[in-house]
Coordinates of C-alpha atoms in Angstrom, one line a residue:
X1 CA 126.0 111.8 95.0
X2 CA 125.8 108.5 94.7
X3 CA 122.2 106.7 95.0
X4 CA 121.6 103.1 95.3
X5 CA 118.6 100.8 96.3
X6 CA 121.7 98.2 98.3
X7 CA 122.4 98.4 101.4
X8 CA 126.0 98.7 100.6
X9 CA 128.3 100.9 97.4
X10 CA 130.3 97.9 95.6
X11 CA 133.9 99.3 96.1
X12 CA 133.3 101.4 99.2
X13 CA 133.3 101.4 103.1
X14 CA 130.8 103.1 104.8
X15 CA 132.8 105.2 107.3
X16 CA 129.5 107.1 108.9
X17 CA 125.9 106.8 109.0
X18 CA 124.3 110.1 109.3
X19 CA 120.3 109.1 109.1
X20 CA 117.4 108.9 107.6
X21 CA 117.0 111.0 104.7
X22 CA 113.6 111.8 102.6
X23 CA 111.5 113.9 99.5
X24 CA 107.9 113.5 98.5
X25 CA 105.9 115.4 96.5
X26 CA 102.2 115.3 95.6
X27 CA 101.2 115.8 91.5
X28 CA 97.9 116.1 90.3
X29 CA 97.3 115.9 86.6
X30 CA 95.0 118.8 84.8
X31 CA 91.4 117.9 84.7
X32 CA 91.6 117.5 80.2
X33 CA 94.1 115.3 80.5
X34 CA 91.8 113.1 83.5
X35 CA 89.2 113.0 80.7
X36 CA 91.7 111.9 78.1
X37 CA 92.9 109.0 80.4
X38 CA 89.3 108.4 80.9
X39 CA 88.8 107.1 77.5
X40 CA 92.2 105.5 77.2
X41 CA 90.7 103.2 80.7
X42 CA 87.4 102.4 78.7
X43 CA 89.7 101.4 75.4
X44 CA 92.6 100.0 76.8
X45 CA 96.2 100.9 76.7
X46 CA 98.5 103.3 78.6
X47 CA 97.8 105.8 80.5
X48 CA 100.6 107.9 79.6
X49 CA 99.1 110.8 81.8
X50 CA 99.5 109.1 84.0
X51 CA 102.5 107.7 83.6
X52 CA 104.6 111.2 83.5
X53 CA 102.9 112.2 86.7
X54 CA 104.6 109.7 88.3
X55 CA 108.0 109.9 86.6
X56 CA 108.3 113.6 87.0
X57 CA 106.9 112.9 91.1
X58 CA 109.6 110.0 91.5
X59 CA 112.3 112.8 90.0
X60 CA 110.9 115.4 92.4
X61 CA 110.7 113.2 95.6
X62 CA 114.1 111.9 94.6
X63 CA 116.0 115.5 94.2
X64 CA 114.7 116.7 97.4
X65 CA 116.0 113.5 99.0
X66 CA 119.2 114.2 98.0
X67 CA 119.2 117.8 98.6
X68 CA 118.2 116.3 102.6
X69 CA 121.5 114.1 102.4
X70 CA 123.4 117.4 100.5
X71 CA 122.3 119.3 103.7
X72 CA 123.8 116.1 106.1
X73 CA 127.0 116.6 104.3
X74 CA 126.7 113.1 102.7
X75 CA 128.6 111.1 100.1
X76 CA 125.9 108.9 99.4
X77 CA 122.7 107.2 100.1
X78 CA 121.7 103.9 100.7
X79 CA 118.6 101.2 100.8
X80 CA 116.9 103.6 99.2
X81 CA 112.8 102.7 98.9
X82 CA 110.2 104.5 97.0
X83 CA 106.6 104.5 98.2
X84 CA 103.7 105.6 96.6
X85 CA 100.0 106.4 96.9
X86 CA 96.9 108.0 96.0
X87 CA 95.8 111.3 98.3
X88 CA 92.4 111.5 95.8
X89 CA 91.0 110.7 92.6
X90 CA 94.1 112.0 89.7
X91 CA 96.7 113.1 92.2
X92 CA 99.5 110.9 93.6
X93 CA 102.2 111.2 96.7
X94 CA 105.5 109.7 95.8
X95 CA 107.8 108.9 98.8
X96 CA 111.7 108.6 98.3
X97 CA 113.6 107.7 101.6
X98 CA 117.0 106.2 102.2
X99 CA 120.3 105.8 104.6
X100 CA 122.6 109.0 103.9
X101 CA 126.3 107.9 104.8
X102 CA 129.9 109.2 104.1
X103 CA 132.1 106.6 102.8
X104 CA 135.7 106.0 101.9

């Protein structure tokens, strides 16, 4: 399956639009690892936490994306956009959504 944030695949025609195609997923982090973030905010740095919540969510949100465009009977998906954003205090919604096409 081939991904892309273009509107078009360098090297192929897109033969068929087939429609909008999406994953999310919502991640939390475990309430030690909030406190340990806590003091990394007061300090300064990364909050690396933090920052695997969100890599693992984009993953997650991503995969079930494609397995939307898998179910389509795609060859690809285009334009795709990520969206994200805070449900409550630790916990994050990632949005994945694209353009599922077949090309030649």
């Amino acid at each position: 399956m081939i991904i892309v944030t273009t509107d078009n695949i360098a090297g192929k025609n897109v033969t068929q639009t087939l429609g909008l195609v999406k994953g999310s997923t919502i991640r939390a982090k475990w309430f030690g690892k909030d406190i340990i973030s806590g003091f990394r905010q007061i300090i300064g740095g990364e909050l690396k936490e933090y920052t695997e919540m969100l890599v693992e969510a984009r993953d997650e949100s991503t995969k079930r994306m494609e397995d939307e465009a898998v179910k389509l009977g795609a060859d690809a998906i285009i334009s795709v956009r990520y969206q994200t954003s805070m449900v409550m205090a630790g916990s994050a919604e990632i949005l994945a959504y694209g353009t599922a096409v077949k090309h030649a």
